Amino acid sequence: MDFLELDPGHVDIILQYQAELEKLGVKLNDEHLKQIIYNYAHNLEPSIQAFIEYCAKGLLEKPNDYLIKALRYGWKPRNIANPPKLPLFTASDFDTGHTPEQRQENYRRLCDLVKHSCHPSKTPTRFKPWHRVRLYHQRPDPTTIAQFMADPILRPEIERAISQHPEWGYQITPNGVQELEF
């Protein structure tokens, strides 16, 4: 099947988004995708826009499957006034100079930090000591915070953790993270 079987207006839509779709990893020469586009051409543009908006969260493992799903189910973009742009992060943005093992370790440390702050471990005794009720002793140090903020993948997670734990005494500002004076 070729895109020439489509209405010229639909071909223009595909050409308009072709560069963005290819950057996201969509293979427009896939026969199954072409058949779906042909069958669901009535909602082509909004589905493509919604797919691109969905991809703004990060690159997908199987982008063709998600685009097919968007076409079949008639996805609509959330923000129609401002059509979606390419994702905020591309593959080159994720290169922090760390090895994959270092990045996995950083992510594990962040998960442990948040997990222990949200769910303090239970003591085997019936009585909880007062020092375990407070979360202040589990406060991450500024070096750890700076290390997580430098990683574009971990940055949103540490920002969310800081906003969820005001007892840590950190504040997110345009210049980064600052310690609050108590």
PDB file of C-alpha atoms in Angstrom:
ATOM      1  CA  MET A   1       0.000   0.000   0.000  1.00  0.00           C
ATOM      2  CA  ASP A   2       1.170   3.509  -0.753  1.00  0.00           C
ATOM      3  CA  PHE A   3       0.119   6.844   0.696  1.00  0.00           C
ATOM      4  CA  LEU A   4      -0.956   7.885  -2.795  1.00  0.00           C
ATOM      5  CA  GLU A   5      -4.223   5.984  -2.211  1.00  0.00           C
ATOM      6  CA  LEU A   6      -5.089   8.544   0.471  1.00  0.00           C
ATOM      7  CA  ASP A   7      -6.867  11.830  -0.039  1.00  0.00           C
ATOM      8  CA  PRO A   8      -4.340  14.595  -0.905  1.00  0.00           C
ATOM      9  CA  GLY A   9      -5.269  16.416   2.318  1.00  0.00           C
ATOM     10  CA  HIS A  10      -4.301  13.372   4.369  1.00  0.00           C
ATOM     11  CA  VAL A  11      -1.034  13.010   2.457  1.00  0.00           C
ATOM     12  CA  ASP A  12      -0.268  16.654   3.315  1.00  0.00           C
ATOM     13  CA  ILE A  13      -0.888  15.904   6.996  1.00  0.00           C
ATOM     14  CA  ILE A  14       1.533  12.973   6.891  1.00  0.00           C
ATOM     15  CA  LEU A  15       4.152  15.084   5.116  1.00  0.00           C
ATOM     16  CA  GLN A  16       3.636  17.889   7.648  1.00  0.00           C
ATOM     17  CA  TYR A  17       4.417  15.573  10.589  1.00  0.00           C
ATOM     18  CA  GLN A  18       6.819  13.211   8.804  1.00  0.00           C
ATOM     19  CA  ALA A  19      10.040  14.683  10.218  1.00  0.00           C
ATOM     20  CA  GLU A  20       8.710  14.704  13.797  1.00  0.00           C
ATOM     21  CA  LEU A  21       7.362  11.154  13.516  1.00  0.00           C
ATOM     22  CA  GLU A  22      10.649   9.860  12.139  1.00  0.00           C
ATOM     23  CA  LYS A  23      12.566  11.581  14.960  1.00  0.00           C
ATOM     24  CA  LEU A  24      10.340   9.747  17.412  1.00  0.00           C
ATOM     25  CA  GLY A  25      11.215   6.443  15.744  1.00  0.00           C
ATOM     26  CA  VAL A  26       8.037   5.858  13.724  1.00  0.00           C
ATOM     27  CA  LYS A  27       8.667   3.837  10.568  1.00  0.00           C
ATOM     28  CA  LEU A  28       6.197   5.250   8.054  1.00  0.00           C
ATOM     29  CA  ASN A  29       7.102   2.574   5.494  1.00  0.00           C
ATOM     30  CA  ASP A  30       5.595  -0.153   7.725  1.00  0.00           C
ATOM     31  CA  GLU A  31       2.757  -1.847   5.797  1.00  0.00           C
ATOM     32  CA  HIS A  32       0.595  -2.431   8.879  1.00  0.00           C
ATOM     33  CA  LEU A  33       0.872   1.246   9.846  1.00  0.00           C
ATOM     34  CA  LYS A  34      -0.006   2.319   6.293  1.00  0.00           C
ATOM     35  CA  GLN A  35      -3.118   0.112   6.362  1.00  0.00           C
ATOM     36  CA  ILE A  36      -4.213   1.584   9.701  1.00  0.00           C
ATOM     37  CA  ILE A  37      -3.640   5.127   8.420  1.00  0.00           C
ATOM     38  CA  TYR A  38      -5.738   4.317   5.375  1.00  0.00           C
ATOM     39  CA  ASN A  39      -8.555   2.794   7.474  1.00  0.00           C
ATOM     40  CA  TYR A  40      -8.577   5.550  10.117  1.00  0.00           C
ATOM     41  CA  ALA A  41      -7.735   8.574   7.971  1.00  0.00           C
ATOM     42  CA  HIS A  42     -10.760  10.487   9.314  1.00  0.00           C
ATOM     43  CA  ASN A  43      -8.963  11.274  12.590  1.00  0.00           C
ATOM     44  CA  LEU A  44      -5.394  11.355  11.283  1.00  0.00           C
ATOM     45  CA  GLU A  45      -4.204  14.794  12.398  1.00  0.00           C
ATOM     46  CA  PRO A  46      -5.605  14.815  15.948  1.00  0.00           C
ATOM     47  CA  SER A  47      -4.310  11.286  16.509  1.00  0.00           C
ATOM     48  CA  ILE A  48      -0.815  12.240  15.315  1.00  0.00           C
ATOM     49  CA  GLN A  49      -0.874  15.354  17.518  1.00  0.00           C
ATOM     50  CA  ALA A  50      -1.979  13.318  20.535  1.00  0.00           C
ATOM     51  CA  PHE A  51       0.737  10.731  19.807  1.00  0.00           C
ATOM     52  CA  ILE A  52       3.414  13.452  19.659  1.00  0.00           C
ATOM     53  CA  GLU A  53       2.049  14.956  22.874  1.00  0.00           C
ATOM     54  CA  TYR A  54       2.210  11.519  24.512  1.00  0.00           C
ATOM     55  CA  CYS A  55       5.804  11.085  23.320  1.00  0.00           C
ATOM     56  CA  ALA A  56       6.786  14.351  25.031  1.00  0.00           C
ATOM     57  CA  LYS A  57       7.033  12.256  28.208  1.00  0.00           C
ATOM     58  CA  GLY A  58       9.939  10.316  26.709  1.00  0.00           C
ATOM     59  CA  LEU A  59      10.936   8.124  23.825  1.00  0.00           C
ATOM     60  CA  LEU A  60       8.839   4.996  23.360  1.00  0.00           C
ATOM     61  CA  GLU A  61      10.128   1.492  22.816  1.00  0.00           C
ATOM     62  CA  LYS A  62       7.630   0.677  20.028  1.00  0.00           C
ATOM     63  CA  PRO A  63       6.445   3.991  18.574  1.00  0.00           C
ATOM     64  CA  ASN A  64       4.602   2.400  15.626  1.00  0.00           C
ATOM     65  CA  ASP A  65       2.380   0.425  18.003  1.00  0.00           C
ATOM     66  CA  TYR A  66       1.479   3.560  19.951  1.00  0.00           C
ATOM     67  CA  LEU A  67       0.689   5.510  16.783  1.00  0.00           C
ATOM     68  CA  ILE A  68      -1.534   2.638  15.599  1.00  0.00           C
ATOM     69  CA  LYS A  69      -3.297   2.681  18.973  1.00  0.00           C
ATOM     70  CA  ALA A  70      -3.776   6.458  18.718  1.00  0.00           C
ATOM     71  CA  LEU A  71      -5.330   6.100  15.269  1.00  0.00           C
ATOM     72  CA  ARG A  72      -7.575   3.165  16.178  1.00  0.00           C
ATOM     73  CA  TYR A  73      -8.908   4.714  19.375  1.00  0.00           C
ATOM     74  CA  GLY A  74      -9.111   8.275  18.046  1.00  0.00           C
ATOM     75  CA  TRP A  75      -6.781   9.914  20.542  1.00  0.00           C
ATOM     76  CA  LYS A  76      -7.250  13.667  20.831  1.00  0.00           C
ATOM     77  CA  PRO A  77      -4.531  16.086  21.950  1.00  0.00           C
ATOM     78  CA  ARG A  78      -5.090  17.702  25.328  1.00  0.00           C
ATOM     79  CA  ASN A  79      -3.834  21.098  24.274  1.00  0.00           C
ATOM     80  CA  ILE A  80      -5.366  21.906  20.882  1.00  0.00           C
ATOM     81  CA  ALA A  81      -4.580  25.653  21.089  1.00  0.00           C
ATOM     82  CA  ASN A  82      -0.825  24.945  21.127  1.00  0.00           C
ATOM     83  CA  PRO A  83      -0.017  21.983  18.883  1.00  0.00           C
ATOM     84  CA  PRO A  84       2.526  19.622  20.425  1.00  0.00           C
ATOM     85  CA  LYS A  85       6.222  19.999  19.828  1.00  0.00           C
ATOM     86  CA  LEU A  86       8.950  17.422  19.853  1.00  0.00           C
ATOM     87  CA  PRO A  87       9.788  15.827  23.202  1.00  0.00           C
ATOM     88  CA  LEU A  88      11.608  17.924  25.734  1.00  0.00           C
ATOM     89  CA  PHE A  89      14.369  15.314  25.899  1.00  0.00           C
ATOM     90  CA  THR A  90      16.045  13.543  23.024  1.00  0.00           C
ATOM     91  CA  ALA A  91      18.522  10.685  23.280  1.00  0.00           C
ATOM     92  CA  SER A  92      21.480  13.089  23.444  1.00  0.00           C
ATOM     93  CA  ASP A  93      19.932  14.836  26.467  1.00  0.00           C
ATOM     94  CA  PHE A  94      20.203  11.621  28.462  1.00  0.00           C
ATOM     95  CA  ASP A  95      23.993  11.461  28.090  1.00  0.00           C
ATOM     96  CA  THR A  96      25.199  12.685  31.483  1.00  0.00           C
ATOM     97  CA  GLY A  97      28.692  11.292  31.246  1.00  0.00           C
ATOM     98  CA  HIS A  98      27.860   8.555  33.744  1.00  0.00           C
ATOM     99  CA  THR A  99      28.053   4.883  32.957  1.00  0.00           C
ATOM    100  CA  PRO A 100      24.762   2.962  32.952  1.00  0.00           C
ATOM    101  CA  GLU A 101      25.832   1.303  36.203  1.00  0.00           C
ATOM    102  CA  GLN A 102      26.407   4.695  37.877  1.00  0.00           C
ATOM    103  CA  ARG A 103      23.033   5.947  36.686  1.00  0.00           C
ATOM    104  CA  GLN A 104      21.289   2.826  37.948  1.00  0.00           C
ATOM    105  CA  GLU A 105      23.001   3.264  41.310  1.00  0.00           C
ATOM    106  CA  ASN A 106      21.926   6.922  41.463  1.00  0.00           C
ATOM    107  CA  TYR A 107      18.359   5.956  40.648  1.00  0.00           C
ATOM    108  CA  ARG A 108      18.406   3.185  43.281  1.00  0.00           C
ATOM    109  CA  ARG A 109      19.687   5.658  45.877  1.00  0.00           C
ATOM    110  CA  LEU A 110      16.928   8.127  44.975  1.00  0.00           C
ATOM    111  CA  CYS A 111      14.271   5.413  45.250  1.00  0.00           C
ATOM    112  CA  ASP A 112      15.638   4.322  48.620  1.00  0.00           C
ATOM    113  CA  LEU A 113      15.738   7.905  49.841  1.00  0.00           C
ATOM    114  CA  VAL A 114      12.113   8.550  48.911  1.00  0.00           C
ATOM    115  CA  LYS A 115      10.936   5.120  50.086  1.00  0.00           C
ATOM    116  CA  HIS A 116      12.486   5.502  53.512  1.00  0.00           C
ATOM    117  CA  SER A 117      11.130   9.024  53.868  1.00  0.00           C
ATOM    118  CA  CYS A 118       7.597   8.041  52.890  1.00  0.00           C
ATOM    119  CA  HIS A 119       7.421   4.694  54.644  1.00  0.00           C
ATOM    120  CA  PRO A 120       9.603   4.521  57.744  1.00  0.00           C
ATOM    121  CA  SER A 121      10.530   0.957  58.567  1.00  0.00           C
ATOM    122  CA  LYS A 122       8.439  -0.694  61.251  1.00  0.00           C
ATOM    123  CA  THR A 123      10.124  -1.720  64.448  1.00  0.00           C
ATOM    124  CA  PRO A 124       9.526  -5.242  65.712  1.00  0.00           C
ATOM    125  CA  THR A 125       8.450  -3.920  69.130  1.00  0.00           C
ATOM    126  CA  ARG A 126       4.993  -2.645  69.936  1.00  0.00           C
ATOM    127  CA  PHE A 127       6.227   0.814  70.940  1.00  0.00           C
ATOM    128  CA  LYS A 128       7.625   3.237  68.398  1.00  0.00           C
ATOM    129  CA  PRO A 129      10.513   5.355  69.630  1.00  0.00           C
ATOM    130  CA  TRP A 130      10.018   9.082  69.075  1.00  0.00           C
ATOM    131  CA  HIS A 131      13.126   9.401  66.926  1.00  0.00           C
ATOM    132  CA  ARG A 132      11.552   7.117  64.299  1.00  0.00           C
ATOM    133  CA  VAL A 133       8.404   9.184  64.011  1.00  0.00           C
ATOM    134  CA  ARG A 134      10.327  12.173  62.691  1.00  0.00           C
ATOM    135  CA  LEU A 135      11.635  12.168  59.143  1.00  0.00           C
ATOM    136  CA  TYR A 136      14.252  14.857  59.696  1.00  0.00           C
ATOM    137  CA  HIS A 137      17.048  12.369  60.449  1.00  0.00           C
ATOM    138  CA  GLN A 138      16.570  10.895  56.959  1.00  0.00           C
ATOM    139  CA  ARG A 139      17.098  14.234  55.244  1.00  0.00           C
ATOM    140  CA  PRO A 140      19.309  13.946  52.132  1.00  0.00           C
ATOM    141  CA  ASP A 141      22.499  15.967  52.150  1.00  0.00           C
ATOM    142  CA  PRO A 142      23.002  18.869  49.667  1.00  0.00           C
ATOM    143  CA  THR A 143      25.622  16.912  47.693  1.00  0.00           C
ATOM    144  CA  THR A 144      23.153  14.096  47.008  1.00  0.00           C
ATOM    145  CA  ILE A 145      20.478  16.594  46.010  1.00  0.00           C
ATOM    146  CA  ALA A 146      22.901  18.357  43.622  1.00  0.00           C
ATOM    147  CA  GLN A 147      23.929  15.031  42.092  1.00  0.00           C
ATOM    148  CA  PHE A 148      20.309  14.047  41.437  1.00  0.00           C
ATOM    149  CA  MET A 149      19.455  17.512  40.077  1.00  0.00           C
ATOM    150  CA  ALA A 150      22.316  17.240  37.552  1.00  0.00           C
ATOM    151  CA  ASP A 151      20.800  14.102  36.000  1.00  0.00           C
ATOM    152  CA  PRO A 152      17.977  15.022  33.547  1.00  0.00           C
ATOM    153  CA  ILE A 153      16.192  11.731  34.211  1.00  0.00           C
ATOM    154  CA  LEU A 154      16.313  11.939  37.996  1.00  0.00           C
ATOM    155  CA  ARG A 155      15.696  15.694  38.212  1.00  0.00           C
ATOM    156  CA  PRO A 156      11.855  15.528  37.998  1.00  0.00           C
ATOM    157  CA  GLU A 157      11.817  12.767  40.621  1.00  0.00           C
ATOM    158  CA  ILE A 158      13.967  14.630  43.133  1.00  0.00           C
ATOM    159  CA  GLU A 159      11.971  17.835  42.537  1.00  0.00           C
ATOM    160  CA  ARG A 160       8.771  15.918  43.287  1.00  0.00           C
ATOM    161  CA  ALA A 161      10.357  14.377  46.393  1.00  0.00           C
ATOM    162  CA  ILE A 162      11.491  17.800  47.639  1.00  0.00           C
ATOM    163  CA  SER A 163       8.020  19.263  47.143  1.00  0.00           C
ATOM    164  CA  GLN A 164       6.436  16.286  48.956  1.00  0.00           C
ATOM    165  CA  HIS A 165       8.829  16.535  51.913  1.00  0.00           C
ATOM    166  CA  PRO A 166       9.021  20.109  53.226  1.00  0.00           C
ATOM    167  CA  GLU A 167      10.539  18.739  56.435  1.00  0.00           C
ATOM    168  CA  TRP A 168      13.791  18.205  54.498  1.00  0.00           C
ATOM    169  CA  GLY A 169      14.244  21.984  54.426  1.00  0.00           C
ATOM    170  CA  TYR A 170      14.888  22.439  50.700  1.00  0.00           C
ATOM    171  CA  GLN A 171      13.200  24.783  48.257  1.00  0.00           C
ATOM    172  CA  ILE A 172      13.215  24.587  44.454  1.00  0.00           C
ATOM    173  CA  THR A 173      14.095  27.937  42.878  1.00  0.00           C
ATOM    174  CA  PRO A 174      14.919  29.006  39.294  1.00  0.00           C
ATOM    175  CA  ASN A 175      18.606  28.794  40.258  1.00  0.00           C
ATOM    176  CA  GLY A 176      18.317  25.233  41.584  1.00  0.00           C
ATOM    177  CA  VAL A 177      17.693  23.892  45.066  1.00  0.00           C
ATOM    178  CA  GLN A 178      18.336  26.022  48.143  1.00  0.00           C
ATOM    179  CA  GLU A 179      18.338  25.085  51.785  1.00  0.00           C
ATOM    180  CA  LEU A 180      15.769  26.874  53.912  1.00  0.00           C
ATOM    181  CA  GLU A 181      16.820  28.643  57.083  1.00  0.00           C
ATOM    182  CA  PHE A 182      14.859  27.476  60.129  1.00  0.00           C
TER     183      PHE A 182
END
